[in-house]
Amino acid sequence: MSDPLRSLKYLPWLSLFQVSAFTTLIVAILEFLLNLGLRYSSLIRATLSSLYAPPLGVLMIFLVAASVGILAVCLLERFYPQVRINGNVLWALVPCLALVLSLKLLLPLPVVLVNLQGTQLMGLPLGIFWQGQRYWR
């Protein structure tokens, strides 16, 4: 009888967590800079309030989460060329990225872009699989 979870042992978990941490660091820096812009620039404040106003707001929240997933796959391709990316690796990247992003939410950092609720939980895997669609097979 074969063990269905056996393949989980052979995934590049360390590389995936490192990519997730680097992606989260980039997102945290962008959120910090965006928070400064919101605080000190009325132009940025007005632009973001119009972008996040209904009905465009839901789409923007979804696109931000998808962009984080796309960034994670791009970083995986760029910094870990030795990792053979396939569907299993992409699926493993989803919980790694969600875990590291949720750990960031525990820190006293400004949350402007990513808060991992509802729509963003759907956008994150869609961004990962949209960018990684050539690796599905």
Tab-separated table of C-alpha atoms in Angstrom:
chain	number	residue	atom	x	y	z
A	1	MET	CA	0.000	0.000	0.000
A	2	SER	CA	1.518	3.316	-1.022
A	3	ASP	CA	1.692	6.324	1.236
A	4	PRO	CA	-0.020	9.312	-0.439
A	5	LEU	CA	1.843	11.809	1.751
A	6	ARG	CA	5.252	10.347	0.903
A	7	SER	CA	5.799	12.865	-1.886
A	8	LEU	CA	5.526	15.702	0.643
A	9	LYS	CA	8.873	14.682	2.104
A	10	TYR	CA	10.647	15.311	-1.170
A	11	LEU	CA	9.398	18.835	-1.814
A	12	PRO	CA	11.931	21.694	-1.484
A	13	TRP	CA	10.400	23.074	1.731
A	14	LEU	CA	13.412	25.143	2.763
A	15	SER	CA	13.562	26.910	-0.596
A	16	LEU	CA	9.829	27.531	-0.542
A	17	PHE	CA	9.936	29.031	2.948
A	18	GLN	CA	12.904	31.203	1.991
A	19	VAL	CA	11.074	32.477	-1.091
A	20	SER	CA	7.983	33.088	1.049
A	21	ALA	CA	10.025	35.023	3.604
A	22	PHE	CA	11.684	37.141	0.905
A	23	THR	CA	8.320	37.830	-0.724
A	24	THR	CA	6.866	38.812	2.645
A	25	LEU	CA	9.832	41.103	3.280
A	26	ILE	CA	9.240	42.849	-0.044
A	27	VAL	CA	5.534	43.202	0.747
A	28	ALA	CA	6.316	44.579	4.220
A	29	ILE	CA	8.697	47.171	2.763
A	30	LEU	CA	6.102	48.201	0.174
A	31	GLU	CA	3.440	48.456	2.870
A	32	PHE	CA	5.722	50.600	5.019
A	33	LEU	CA	6.461	52.939	2.121
A	34	LEU	CA	2.806	53.064	1.152
A	35	ASN	CA	1.874	53.833	4.748
A	36	LEU	CA	4.342	56.741	4.719
A	37	GLY	CA	2.819	57.937	1.469
A	38	LEU	CA	-0.665	57.728	2.927
A	39	ARG	CA	0.412	59.682	5.960
A	40	TYR	CA	2.282	62.484	4.203
A	41	SER	CA	0.850	62.735	0.681
A	42	SER	CA	-2.693	63.755	-0.077
A	43	LEU	CA	-2.255	62.634	-3.697
A	44	ILE	CA	-1.434	59.055	-2.682
A	45	ARG	CA	-4.245	59.092	-0.118
A	46	ALA	CA	-6.775	60.288	-2.717
A	47	THR	CA	-5.564	57.796	-5.327
A	48	LEU	CA	-5.762	54.807	-2.985
A	49	SER	CA	-9.140	55.834	-1.613
A	50	SER	CA	-10.527	55.981	-5.142
A	51	LEU	CA	-8.909	52.660	-6.096
A	52	TYR	CA	-10.236	50.884	-3.014
A	53	ALA	CA	-13.733	52.416	-3.244
A	54	PRO	CA	-16.534	50.102	-4.324
A	55	PRO	CA	-16.933	48.426	-6.802
A	56	LEU	CA	-13.272	48.558	-7.837
A	57	GLY	CA	-12.096	47.865	-4.269
A	58	VAL	CA	-12.836	44.137	-4.307
A	59	LEU	CA	-10.975	43.740	-7.581
A	60	MET	CA	-7.992	45.686	-6.226
A	61	ILE	CA	-7.828	43.512	-3.100
A	62	PHE	CA	-7.900	40.410	-5.304
A	63	LEU	CA	-5.238	41.788	-7.678
A	64	VAL	CA	-2.893	42.703	-4.829
A	65	ALA	CA	-3.039	39.155	-3.462
A	66	ALA	CA	-2.570	37.683	-6.944
A	67	SER	CA	0.433	39.980	-7.434
A	68	VAL	CA	2.005	38.642	-4.249
A	69	GLY	CA	1.591	35.101	-5.583
A	70	ILE	CA	3.081	36.113	-8.929
A	71	LEU	CA	6.021	37.734	-7.129
A	72	ALA	CA	6.637	34.549	-5.150
A	73	VAL	CA	6.809	32.397	-8.283
A	74	CYS	CA	9.080	34.921	-10.021
A	75	LEU	CA	11.436	34.913	-7.040
A	76	LEU	CA	11.407	31.110	-6.971
A	77	GLU	CA	12.341	31.004	-10.650
A	78	ARG	CA	15.031	33.653	-10.248
A	79	PHE	CA	16.787	32.633	-7.036
A	80	TYR	CA	16.273	28.862	-7.057
A	81	PRO	CA	16.838	27.629	-10.608
A	82	GLN	CA	17.856	24.240	-9.224
A	83	VAL	CA	14.313	23.662	-7.917
A	84	ARG	CA	12.285	21.695	-10.429
A	85	ILE	CA	8.968	23.518	-10.367
A	86	ASN	CA	5.851	21.447	-10.973
A	87	GLY	CA	2.259	21.425	-9.764
A	88	ASN	CA	3.189	19.903	-6.408
A	89	VAL	CA	5.772	22.610	-5.742
A	90	LEU	CA	3.266	25.298	-6.661
A	91	TRP	CA	0.690	23.772	-4.323
A	92	ALA	CA	3.289	23.637	-1.550
A	93	LEU	CA	4.148	27.300	-2.142
A	94	VAL	CA	0.554	28.333	-1.331
A	95	PRO	CA	0.558	27.298	2.372
A	96	CYS	CA	4.187	28.389	2.806
A	97	LEU	CA	3.384	31.879	1.578
A	98	ALA	CA	0.113	32.044	3.521
A	99	LEU	CA	1.885	30.956	6.716
A	100	VAL	CA	4.703	33.485	6.421
A	101	LEU	CA	2.280	36.272	5.472
A	102	SER	CA	0.085	35.413	8.463
A	103	LEU	CA	3.153	35.503	10.725
A	104	LYS	CA	3.845	39.000	9.400
A	105	LEU	CA	0.384	40.018	10.552
A	106	LEU	CA	1.416	39.193	14.129
A	107	LEU	CA	4.146	41.829	14.002
A	108	PRO	CA	3.297	45.467	14.750
A	109	LEU	CA	3.720	46.515	11.113
A	110	PRO	CA	1.272	48.578	9.071
A	111	VAL	CA	-1.194	46.495	7.079
A	112	VAL	CA	-2.078	48.358	3.902
A	113	LEU	CA	-1.971	45.746	1.144
A	114	VAL	CA	-2.148	42.175	2.438
A	115	ASN	CA	-4.294	40.997	5.342
A	116	LEU	CA	-5.190	37.467	4.125
A	117	GLN	CA	-8.943	37.534	4.405
A	118	GLY	CA	-11.578	36.191	2.026
A	119	THR	CA	-10.783	37.593	-1.391
A	120	GLN	CA	-7.041	37.617	-0.776
A	121	LEU	CA	-7.053	33.952	0.168
A	122	MET	CA	-8.505	33.270	-3.278
A	123	GLY	CA	-6.153	35.655	-5.090
A	124	LEU	CA	-2.945	34.248	-3.633
A	125	PRO	CA	-3.175	30.736	-5.182
A	126	LEU	CA	-4.605	32.111	-8.409
A	127	GLY	CA	-1.595	34.398	-8.764
A	128	ILE	CA	0.778	31.539	-8.030
A	129	PHE	CA	-0.840	29.238	-10.569
A	130	TRP	CA	-1.302	31.943	-13.179
A	131	GLN	CA	2.421	32.738	-13.140
A	132	GLY	CA	3.359	29.076	-12.860
A	133	GLN	CA	0.976	27.737	-15.497
A	134	ARG	CA	3.832	26.505	-17.692
A	135	TYR	CA	4.925	24.204	-14.833
A	136	TRP	CA	1.601	22.426	-14.322
A	137	ARG	CA	2.597	19.322	-16.242
